[in-house]
Amino acid sequence: MMRGWLVVTALALGGCVSTVGKVVTAPVRVAGKAVDWTTTSRDEADRNRGRQIRKTEERARKQCRRDFDDDYARDRCVRERVANEGY
């Protein structure tokens, strides 16, 4: 009879242990997600930087295309404008 109660108790507590484990680790998982949302990964930073540089170059090309007919002068203009932007 004692063995029967032991089996029933073990089965009942099996679910409780699982639930306790989830409850205990929940704050850690929430904090981890918050950190992921608030920080920028290296890949994201590189991607954003590349996008910013491409936009700057495109803007410089449009301005220089309007101002210069000569290809050499236009390329030099683009390089100078991009360098003035700090890239």
PDB file of C-alpha atoms in Angstrom:
ATOM      1  CA  MET A   1       0.000   0.000   0.000  1.00  0.00           C
ATOM      2  CA  MET A   2       2.846   2.384   0.797  1.00  0.00           C
ATOM      3  CA  ARG A   3       4.314   1.707  -2.597  1.00  0.00           C
ATOM      4  CA  GLY A   4       1.096   2.752  -4.295  1.00  0.00           C
ATOM      5  CA  TRP A   5       1.110   6.108  -2.512  1.00  0.00           C
ATOM      6  CA  LEU A   6       4.748   6.593  -3.436  1.00  0.00           C
ATOM      7  CA  VAL A   7       3.987   6.044  -7.127  1.00  0.00           C
ATOM      8  CA  VAL A   8       0.967   8.358  -7.026  1.00  0.00           C
ATOM      9  CA  THR A   9       2.971  11.054  -5.200  1.00  0.00           C
ATOM     10  CA  ALA A  10       5.863  10.780  -7.663  1.00  0.00           C
ATOM     11  CA  LEU A  11       3.525  11.151 -10.619  1.00  0.00           C
ATOM     12  CA  ALA A  12       1.755  14.116  -9.044  1.00  0.00           C
ATOM     13  CA  LEU A  13       4.978  15.892  -8.170  1.00  0.00           C
ATOM     14  CA  GLY A  14       6.471  15.288 -11.613  1.00  0.00           C
ATOM     15  CA  GLY A  15       4.226  17.956 -13.079  1.00  0.00           C
ATOM     16  CA  CYS A  16       4.886  20.310 -10.169  1.00  0.00           C
ATOM     17  CA  VAL A  17       8.647  20.101 -10.617  1.00  0.00           C
ATOM     18  CA  SER A  18       8.272  20.914 -14.288  1.00  0.00           C
ATOM     19  CA  THR A  19       6.052  23.900 -13.507  1.00  0.00           C
ATOM     20  CA  VAL A  20       8.409  25.137 -10.789  1.00  0.00           C
ATOM     21  CA  GLY A  21      11.289  24.938 -13.259  1.00  0.00           C
ATOM     22  CA  LYS A  22       9.381  27.062 -15.763  1.00  0.00           C
ATOM     23  CA  VAL A  23       8.415  29.620 -13.125  1.00  0.00           C
ATOM     24  CA  VAL A  24      11.980  29.898 -11.822  1.00  0.00           C
ATOM     25  CA  THR A  25      13.525  30.395 -15.264  1.00  0.00           C
ATOM     26  CA  ALA A  26      10.836  32.785 -16.561  1.00  0.00           C
ATOM     27  CA  PRO A  27      12.445  35.991 -15.205  1.00  0.00           C
ATOM     28  CA  VAL A  28      15.773  35.030 -16.756  1.00  0.00           C
ATOM     29  CA  ARG A  29      14.154  34.438 -20.132  1.00  0.00           C
ATOM     30  CA  VAL A  30      12.259  37.737 -19.949  1.00  0.00           C
ATOM     31  CA  ALA A  31      15.422  39.631 -19.037  1.00  0.00           C
ATOM     32  CA  GLY A  32      17.263  37.967 -21.915  1.00  0.00           C
ATOM     33  CA  LYS A  33      14.603  39.046 -24.397  1.00  0.00           C
ATOM     34  CA  ALA A  34      14.697  42.603 -23.054  1.00  0.00           C
ATOM     35  CA  VAL A  35      18.452  42.738 -23.561  1.00  0.00           C
ATOM     36  CA  ASP A  36      18.056  41.401 -27.110  1.00  0.00           C
ATOM     37  CA  TRP A  37      15.468  44.065 -27.914  1.00  0.00           C
ATOM     38  CA  THR A  38      17.507  46.953 -26.492  1.00  0.00           C
ATOM     39  CA  THR A  39      20.933  46.118 -27.886  1.00  0.00           C
ATOM     40  CA  THR A  40      22.166  46.114 -31.460  1.00  0.00           C
ATOM     41  CA  SER A  41      24.153  43.104 -32.592  1.00  0.00           C
ATOM     42  CA  ARG A  42      27.364  43.503 -34.559  1.00  0.00           C
ATOM     43  CA  ASP A  43      25.612  42.178 -37.688  1.00  0.00           C
ATOM     44  CA  GLU A  44      22.789  44.699 -37.335  1.00  0.00           C
ATOM     45  CA  ALA A  45      25.255  47.540 -36.805  1.00  0.00           C
ATOM     46  CA  ASP A  46      27.265  46.515 -39.892  1.00  0.00           C
ATOM     47  CA  ARG A  47      24.101  46.215 -41.960  1.00  0.00           C
ATOM     48  CA  ASN A  48      22.860  49.637 -40.851  1.00  0.00           C
ATOM     49  CA  ARG A  49      26.270  51.209 -41.484  1.00  0.00           C
ATOM     50  CA  GLY A  50      26.420  49.756 -45.012  1.00  0.00           C
ATOM     51  CA  ARG A  51      22.909  50.986 -45.741  1.00  0.00           C
ATOM     52  CA  GLN A  52      23.834  54.457 -44.523  1.00  0.00           C
ATOM     53  CA  ILE A  53      26.969  54.554 -46.693  1.00  0.00           C
ATOM     54  CA  ARG A  54      25.069  53.379 -49.792  1.00  0.00           C
ATOM     55  CA  LYS A  55      22.431  56.086 -49.293  1.00  0.00           C
ATOM     56  CA  THR A  56      25.115  58.733 -48.911  1.00  0.00           C
ATOM     57  CA  GLU A  57      26.895  57.546 -52.061  1.00  0.00           C
ATOM     58  CA  GLU A  58      23.647  57.521 -54.033  1.00  0.00           C
ATOM     59  CA  ARG A  59      22.800  61.038 -52.893  1.00  0.00           C
ATOM     60  CA  ALA A  60      26.302  62.211 -53.890  1.00  0.00           C
ATOM     61  CA  ARG A  61      25.994  60.502 -57.308  1.00  0.00           C
ATOM     62  CA  LYS A  62      22.704  62.263 -57.998  1.00  0.00           C
ATOM     63  CA  GLN A  63      24.116  65.658 -57.056  1.00  0.00           C
ATOM     64  CA  CYS A  64      27.315  65.150 -59.038  1.00  0.00           C
ATOM     65  CA  ARG A  65      25.460  63.773 -62.067  1.00  0.00           C
ATOM     66  CA  ARG A  66      23.489  67.001 -62.149  1.00  0.00           C
ATOM     67  CA  ASP A  67      26.615  69.192 -61.757  1.00  0.00           C
ATOM     68  CA  PHE A  68      29.187  67.445 -64.006  1.00  0.00           C
ATOM     69  CA  ASP A  69      29.118  66.000 -67.531  1.00  0.00           C
ATOM     70  CA  ASP A  70      32.642  64.544 -67.497  1.00  0.00           C
ATOM     71  CA  ASP A  71      32.894  61.019 -65.985  1.00  0.00           C
ATOM     72  CA  TYR A  72      36.238  61.715 -64.329  1.00  0.00           C
ATOM     73  CA  ALA A  73      35.016  64.934 -62.712  1.00  0.00           C
ATOM     74  CA  ARG A  74      31.779  63.225 -61.659  1.00  0.00           C
ATOM     75  CA  ASP A  75      33.657  60.340 -59.965  1.00  0.00           C
ATOM     76  CA  ARG A  76      35.985  62.768 -58.204  1.00  0.00           C
ATOM     77  CA  CYS A  77      32.981  64.773 -57.046  1.00  0.00           C
ATOM     78  CA  VAL A  78      31.339  61.644 -55.602  1.00  0.00           C
ATOM     79  CA  ARG A  79      34.528  60.649 -53.748  1.00  0.00           C
ATOM     80  CA  GLU A  80      34.924  64.139 -52.304  1.00  0.00           C
ATOM     81  CA  ARG A  81      31.289  64.387 -51.180  1.00  0.00           C
ATOM     82  CA  VAL A  82      31.386  60.968 -49.542  1.00  0.00           C
ATOM     83  CA  ALA A  83      34.690  61.831 -47.822  1.00  0.00           C
ATOM     84  CA  ASN A  84      33.146  65.077 -46.536  1.00  0.00           C
ATOM     85  CA  GLU A  85      30.317  63.043 -45.016  1.00  0.00           C
ATOM     86  CA  GLY A  86      32.910  61.190 -42.948  1.00  0.00           C
ATOM     87  CA  TYR A  87      32.980  57.831 -44.695  1.00  0.00           C
TER      88      TYR A  87
END
